[in-house]
PDB file of C-alpha atoms in Angstrom:
ATOM      1  CA  MET N  21      -4.012  -6.183 -21.631  1.00  0.00           C
ATOM      2  CA  GLY N  22      -0.390  -6.842 -20.818  1.00  0.00           C
ATOM      3  CA  VAL N  23       1.959  -8.684 -18.551  1.00  0.00           C
ATOM      4  CA  GLY N  24       2.652  -7.032 -15.231  1.00  0.00           C
ATOM      5  CA  HIS N  25       6.099  -5.658 -14.529  1.00  0.00           C
ATOM      6  CA  GLN N  26       7.330  -7.951 -11.750  1.00  0.00           C
ATOM      7  CA  THR N  27       9.585  -5.434  -9.992  1.00  0.00           C
ATOM      8  CA  LEU N  28       6.947  -2.700 -10.020  1.00  0.00           C
ATOM      9  CA  LEU N  29       4.215  -5.033  -8.784  1.00  0.00           C
ATOM     10  CA  ARG N  30       6.491  -6.228  -5.984  1.00  0.00           C
ATOM     11  CA  ARG N  31       6.960  -2.549  -5.052  1.00  0.00           C
ATOM     12  CA  VAL N  32       3.158  -2.148  -4.876  1.00  0.00           C
ATOM     13  CA  ALA N  33       2.816  -5.052  -2.446  1.00  0.00           C
ATOM     14  CA  ASP N  34       5.831  -3.941  -0.390  1.00  0.00           C
ATOM     15  CA  ASN N  35       4.631  -0.336  -0.118  1.00  0.00           C
ATOM     16  CA  VAL N  36       1.096  -1.272   0.913  1.00  0.00           C
ATOM     17  CA  VAL N  37       2.236  -3.772   3.546  1.00  0.00           C
ATOM     18  CA  ASP N  38       4.953  -1.415   4.833  1.00  0.00           C
ATOM     19  CA  ASN N  39       2.343   1.351   5.135  1.00  0.00           C
ATOM     20  CA  ALA N  40       0.008  -0.964   7.069  1.00  0.00           C
ATOM     21  CA  ILE N  41       2.827  -1.782   9.494  1.00  0.00           C
ATOM     22  CA  ALA N  42       4.090   1.797   9.899  1.00  0.00           C
ATOM     23  CA  HIS N  43       0.654   3.342  10.567  1.00  0.00           C
ATOM     24  CA  ASN N  44      -0.843   0.597  12.692  1.00  0.00           C
ATOM     25  CA  ASP N  45      -1.585   0.639  16.405  1.00  0.00           C
ATOM     26  CA  PRO N  46       0.874  -1.114  18.746  1.00  0.00           C
ATOM     27  CA  GLY N  47      -0.289  -4.733  18.919  1.00  0.00           C
ATOM     28  CA  GLY N  48      -2.555  -4.159  15.895  1.00  0.00           C
ATOM     29  CA  TRP N  49      -3.271  -6.589  13.078  1.00  0.00           C
ATOM     30  CA  ILE N  50      -2.805  -6.795   9.308  1.00  0.00           C
ATOM     31  CA  SER N  51      -4.683  -8.953   6.808  1.00  0.00           C
ATOM     32  CA  VAL N  52      -3.360  -9.638   3.294  1.00  0.00           C
ATOM     33  CA  ALA N  53      -5.489 -11.426   0.685  1.00  0.00           C
ATOM     34  CA  VAL N  54      -5.408 -12.030  -3.049  1.00  0.00           C
ATOM     35  CA  ARG N  55      -8.607 -12.902  -4.834  1.00  0.00           C
ATOM     36  CA  ALA N  56     -10.101 -13.262  -8.310  1.00  0.00           C
ATOM     37  CA  GLU N  57     -12.642 -10.585  -9.217  1.00  0.00           C
ATOM     38  CA  GLY N  58     -15.333 -10.125 -11.831  1.00  0.00           C
ATOM     39  CA  ASP N  59     -17.036 -12.357 -14.331  1.00  0.00           C
ATOM     40  CA  ASP N  60     -14.821 -15.293 -15.249  1.00  0.00           C
ATOM     41  CA  ALA N  61     -12.125 -13.856 -12.949  1.00  0.00           C
ATOM     42  CA  GLY N  62     -11.329 -10.975 -15.316  1.00  0.00           C
ATOM     43  CA  ALA N  63      -9.289  -9.249 -12.620  1.00  0.00           C
ATOM     44  CA  VAL N  64      -7.192  -9.991  -9.558  1.00  0.00           C
ATOM     45  CA  SER N  65      -7.212  -7.948  -6.354  1.00  0.00           C
ATOM     46  CA  LEU N  66      -4.678  -7.521  -3.581  1.00  0.00           C
ATOM     47  CA  VAL N  67      -6.421  -6.441  -0.377  1.00  0.00           C
ATOM     48  CA  VAL N  68      -4.390  -5.216   2.594  1.00  0.00           C
ATOM     49  CA  GLU N  69      -6.411  -4.279   5.648  1.00  0.00           C
ATOM     50  CA  SER N  70      -5.107  -3.156   9.015  1.00  0.00           C
ATOM     51  CA  SER N  71      -6.093  -1.768  12.352  1.00  0.00           C
ATOM     52  CA  GLY N  72      -4.945   1.705  13.261  1.00  0.00           C
ATOM     53  CA  PRO N  73      -6.273   5.126  14.122  1.00  0.00           C
ATOM     54  CA  VAL N  74      -9.701   6.233  12.899  1.00  0.00           C
ATOM     55  CA  LEU N  75      -9.247   8.144   9.645  1.00  0.00           C
ATOM     56  CA  ASP N  76     -11.405  10.646   7.765  1.00  0.00           C
ATOM     57  CA  GLN N  77     -12.636   8.971   4.536  1.00  0.00           C
ATOM     58  CA  GLN N  78     -12.870  12.325   2.760  1.00  0.00           C
ATOM     59  CA  ARG N  79      -9.148  12.865   3.298  1.00  0.00           C
ATOM     60  CA  VAL N  80      -7.962   9.303   2.641  1.00  0.00           C
ATOM     61  CA  ALA N  81      -7.872   9.785  -1.150  1.00  0.00           C
ATOM     62  CA  ASP N  82      -5.175  12.418  -0.534  1.00  0.00           C
ATOM     63  CA  LEU N  83      -2.855   9.623   0.586  1.00  0.00           C
ATOM     64  CA  ALA N  84      -2.444   8.596  -3.073  1.00  0.00           C
ATOM     65  CA  GLN N  85      -0.931  12.036  -3.834  1.00  0.00           C
ATOM     66  CA  PRO N  86       2.836  12.595  -3.422  1.00  0.00           C
ATOM     67  CA  PHE N  87       3.999  13.874  -0.026  1.00  0.00           C
ATOM     68  CA  ARG N  88       0.496  13.768   1.477  1.00  0.00           C
ATOM     69  CA  ARG N  89      -0.132  12.625   5.012  1.00  0.00           C
ATOM     70  CA  LEU N  90      -3.219  12.931   7.156  1.00  0.00           C
ATOM     71  CA  GLY N  91      -1.895  14.592  10.275  1.00  0.00           C
ATOM     72  CA  ALA N  92       1.046  15.641  12.368  1.00  0.00           C
ATOM     73  CA  ASP N  93       1.120  12.207  13.976  1.00  0.00           C
ATOM     74  CA  ARG N  94       1.998  10.781  10.548  1.00  0.00           C
ATOM     75  CA  THR N  95       4.879  13.183   9.838  1.00  0.00           C
ATOM     76  CA  GLY N  96       8.294  13.544  11.309  1.00  0.00           C
ATOM     77  CA  THR N  97       8.347   9.934  12.476  1.00  0.00           C
ATOM     78  CA  GLY N  98      11.250   8.907  10.265  1.00  0.00           C
ATOM     79  CA  GLN N  99       8.914   6.360   8.680  1.00  0.00           C
ATOM     80  CA  GLY N 100       8.983   7.397   5.040  1.00  0.00           C
ATOM     81  CA  SER N 101       8.496  10.442   2.899  1.00  0.00           C
ATOM     82  CA  GLY N 102       4.796  10.329   2.040  1.00  0.00           C
ATOM     83  CA  LEU N 103       5.426   8.715  -1.343  1.00  0.00           C
ATOM     84  CA  GLY N 104       4.433   5.089  -0.650  1.00  0.00           C
ATOM     85  CA  LEU N 105       0.782   5.190  -1.722  1.00  0.00           C
ATOM     86  CA  SER N 106       1.437   7.662  -4.549  1.00  0.00           C
ATOM     87  CA  ILE N 107       3.909   5.159  -5.989  1.00  0.00           C
ATOM     88  CA  VAL N 108       1.293   2.432  -5.535  1.00  0.00           C
ATOM     89  CA  ALA N 109      -1.240   4.611  -7.397  1.00  0.00           C
ATOM     90  CA  ALA N 110       1.160   5.296 -10.284  1.00  0.00           C
ATOM     91  CA  ILE N 111       2.156   1.658 -10.724  1.00  0.00           C
ATOM     92  CA  THR N 112      -1.456   0.515 -10.476  1.00  0.00           C
ATOM     93  CA  GLN N 113      -2.482   3.043 -13.127  1.00  0.00           C
ATOM     94  CA  ALA N 114       0.405   1.948 -15.386  1.00  0.00           C
ATOM     95  CA  HIS N 115      -0.988  -1.588 -15.161  1.00  0.00           C
ATOM     96  CA  HIS N 116      -4.514  -0.359 -16.057  1.00  0.00           C
ATOM     97  CA  GLY N 117      -5.755  -1.152 -12.571  1.00  0.00           C
ATOM     98  CA  THR N 118      -7.566   0.649  -9.790  1.00  0.00           C
ATOM     99  CA  LEU N 119      -6.593   1.663  -6.270  1.00  0.00           C
ATOM    100  CA  ASP N 120      -9.327   1.912  -3.647  1.00  0.00           C
ATOM    101  CA  LEU N 121      -8.577   3.341  -0.193  1.00  0.00           C
ATOM    102  CA  ARG N 122     -11.293   2.857   2.444  1.00  0.00           C
ATOM    103  CA  THR N 123     -11.317   3.684   6.105  1.00  0.00           C
ATOM    104  CA  ARG N 124     -12.437   1.052   8.575  1.00  0.00           C
ATOM    105  CA  PRO N 125     -15.144   2.142  11.048  1.00  0.00           C
ATOM    106  CA  ASP N 126     -13.090   0.840  13.992  1.00  0.00           C
ATOM    107  CA  GLY N 127      -9.890   2.443  12.711  1.00  0.00           C
ATOM    108  CA  GLY N 128      -7.290   1.567  10.145  1.00  0.00           C
ATOM    109  CA  LEU N 129      -7.404   1.297   6.398  1.00  0.00           C
ATOM    110  CA  ARG N 130      -8.432  -1.155   3.689  1.00  0.00           C
ATOM    111  CA  VAL N 131      -6.354  -0.863   0.512  1.00  0.00           C
ATOM    112  CA  THR N 132      -7.577  -2.723  -2.564  1.00  0.00           C
ATOM    113  CA  ILE N 133      -5.515  -2.873  -5.742  1.00  0.00           C
ATOM    114  CA  THR N 134      -7.389  -4.463  -8.638  1.00  0.00           C
ATOM    115  CA  LEU N 135      -5.540  -5.369 -11.814  1.00  0.00           C
ATOM    116  CA  PRO N 136      -6.901  -6.859 -15.021  1.00  0.00           C
ATOM    117  CA  ARG N 137      -5.821 -10.400 -15.776  1.00  0.00           C
ATOM    118  CA  THR N 138      -3.430 -10.567 -18.676  1.00  0.00           C
ATOM    119  CA  ASP N 139      -3.130 -12.551 -21.863  1.00  0.00           C
ATOM    120  CA  GLY N 140       0.676 -12.632 -21.601  1.00  0.00           C
ATOM    121  CA  ARG N 141       1.453 -10.769 -24.856  1.00  0.00           C
ATOM    122  CA  ALA N 142       2.266  -7.166 -23.917  1.00  0.00           C
ATOM    123  CA  THR N 143       4.026  -5.284 -21.147  1.00  0.00           C
ATOM    124  CA  ALA N 144       2.766  -2.703 -18.695  1.00  0.00           C
ATOM    125  CA  GLU N 145       3.552   0.977 -19.139  1.00  0.00           C
ATOM    126  CA  ALA N 146       6.201   2.046 -16.647  1.00  0.00           C
ATOM    127  CA  PRO N 147       5.729   5.256 -14.649  1.00  0.00           C
ATOM    128  CA  ASP N 148       8.059   8.187 -15.235  1.00  0.00           C
ATOM    129  CA  THR N 149      11.409   6.741 -14.121  1.00  0.00           C
ATOM    130  CA  GLU N 150      12.750  10.025 -12.782  1.00  0.00           C
ATOM    131  CA  THR N 151      10.092  10.414 -10.113  1.00  0.00           C
ATOM    132  CA  GLY N 152       8.416   7.002 -10.062  1.00  0.00           C
ATOM    133  CA  VAL N 153       5.070   8.775 -10.418  1.00  0.00           C
ATOM    134  CA  ALA N 154       2.976   8.691 -13.586  1.00  0.00           C
ATOM    135  CA  ARG N 155       2.329  12.048 -15.198  1.00  0.00           C
TER     136      ARG N 155
END
């Protein structure tokens, strides 16, 4: 296990929160939590949950792919390029973590990024710097 890359991990948090804001309902809500996971807290999770439109769970995994959006209402808004969650996925993978995207029954999305705790001796693998997406 290695030490997380501070700039990349900040990008993960920024992208997930920005996505929750951009795709929320007017007057909606956002919850952000960090918690220890697993036996003896072997991992740490960032959970960002928000209200928003009802989404199709079978299509939500597509959001972690570059330039993917779920519908016309999510394109052409001037609110990004469809890369936010794909960047999150690449950085999470480079840190040997997992990204879980879950729809909420009442609408919105729950994003959970789980990263292994580190021993402080190594560094994370950076994604391809040209695209920002791991290959």
